[in-house]
mmCIF file of N, CA and C in Angstrom:
data_model
loop_
_atom_site.group_PDB
_atom_site.id
_atom_site.type_symbol
_atom_site.label_atom_id
_atom_site.label_comp_id
_atom_site.label_asym_id
_atom_site.label_seq_id
_atom_site.Cartn_x
_atom_site.Cartn_y
_atom_site.Cartn_z
ATOM 1 N N MET A 142 -103.013 111.829 51.676
ATOM 2 C CA MET A 142 -101.917 112.245 52.588
ATOM 3 C C MET A 142 -100.610 111.505 52.179
ATOM 4 N N ILE A 143 -100.692 110.227 51.919
ATOM 5 C CA ILE A 143 -99.539 109.462 51.495
ATOM 6 C C ILE A 143 -98.948 110.011 50.209
ATOM 7 N N ASP A 144 -99.856 110.295 49.220
ATOM 8 C CA ASP A 144 -99.359 110.811 47.976
ATOM 9 C C ASP A 144 -98.614 112.168 48.218
ATOM 10 N N TYR A 145 -99.192 112.923 49.082
ATOM 11 C CA TYR A 145 -98.551 114.237 49.401
ATOM 12 C C TYR A 145 -97.163 114.017 49.960
ATOM 13 N N CYS A 146 -96.996 113.173 50.902
ATOM 14 C CA CYS A 146 -95.684 112.826 51.455
ATOM 15 C C CYS A 146 -94.737 112.295 50.450
ATOM 16 N N MET A 147 -95.271 111.411 49.596
ATOM 17 C CA MET A 147 -94.376 110.838 48.484
ATOM 18 C C MET A 147 -93.906 111.896 47.545
ATOM 19 N N SER A 148 -94.791 112.825 47.246
ATOM 20 C CA SER A 148 -94.435 113.889 46.261
ATOM 21 C C SER A 148 -93.295 114.782 46.904
ATOM 22 N N ILE A 149 -93.441 115.013 48.158
ATOM 23 C CA ILE A 149 -92.435 115.847 48.861
ATOM 24 C C ILE A 149 -91.082 115.086 48.888
ATOM 25 N N LEU A 150 -91.132 113.850 49.251
ATOM 26 C CA LEU A 150 -89.899 113.026 49.285
ATOM 27 C C LEU A 150 -89.289 112.963 47.999
ATOM 28 N N THR A 151 -90.036 112.771 46.897
ATOM 29 C CA THR A 151 -89.551 112.732 45.542
ATOM 30 C C THR A 151 -88.868 114.010 45.195
ATOM 31 N N SER A 152 -89.478 115.103 45.549
ATOM 32 C CA SER A 152 -89.017 116.441 45.260
ATOM 33 C C SER A 152 -87.630 116.668 45.987
ATOM 34 N N CYS A 153 -87.623 116.273 47.252
ATOM 35 C CA CYS A 153 -86.353 116.435 47.936
ATOM 36 C C CYS A 153 -85.241 115.585 47.357
ATOM 37 N N LEU A 154 -85.569 114.344 46.981
ATOM 38 C CA LEU A 154 -84.524 113.489 46.340
ATOM 39 C C LEU A 154 -84.031 114.063 45.031
ATOM 40 N N LEU A 155 -84.921 114.603 44.293
ATOM 41 C CA LEU A 155 -84.599 115.173 42.964
ATOM 42 C C LEU A 155 -83.685 116.410 43.212
ATOM 43 N N PHE A 156 -84.044 117.150 44.224
ATOM 44 C CA PHE A 156 -83.299 118.331 44.500
ATOM 45 C C PHE A 156 -81.895 118.006 44.948
ATOM 46 N N LEU A 157 -81.792 117.028 45.829
ATOM 47 C CA LEU A 157 -80.466 116.628 46.336
ATOM 48 C C LEU A 157 -79.635 116.068 45.166
ATOM 49 N N TRP A 158 -80.290 115.219 44.352
ATOM 50 C CA TRP A 158 -79.639 114.535 43.200
ATOM 51 C C TRP A 158 -79.072 115.632 42.236
ATOM 52 N N LEU A 159 -79.861 116.625 41.955
ATOM 53 C CA LEU A 159 -79.416 117.704 41.066
ATOM 54 C C LEU A 159 -78.345 118.486 41.723
ATOM 55 N N ASN A 160 -78.371 118.689 42.968
ATOM 56 C CA ASN A 160 -77.236 119.431 43.648
ATOM 57 C C ASN A 160 -75.938 118.615 43.523
ATOM 58 N N CYS A 161 -76.057 117.317 43.784
ATOM 59 C CA CYS A 161 -74.835 116.492 43.714
ATOM 60 C C CYS A 161 -74.309 116.493 42.300
ATOM 61 N N TYR A 162 -75.252 116.361 41.323
ATOM 62 C CA TYR A 162 -74.855 116.367 39.932
ATOM 63 C C TYR A 162 -74.089 117.647 39.615
ATOM 64 N N GLU A 163 -74.648 118.777 40.035
ATOM 65 C CA GLU A 163 -74.042 120.047 39.723
ATOM 66 C C GLU A 163 -72.569 120.136 40.339
ATOM 67 N N PHE A 164 -72.452 119.621 41.505
ATOM 68 C CA PHE A 164 -71.101 119.674 42.153
ATOM 69 C C PHE A 164 -70.083 118.910 41.377
ATOM 70 N N HIS A 165 -70.499 117.882 40.751
ATOM 71 C CA HIS A 165 -69.568 117.114 39.965
ATOM 72 C C HIS A 165 -69.450 117.595 38.539
#
C-alpha cells in the first residue's frame, strides 16, 4: 500500500516538474 502511494506521489511530482520545465 505504501509503495503504491509512493509511486503515485513520485508520478505526480515528475508530472509537475515536467510541466514547470516546459513552461520555462
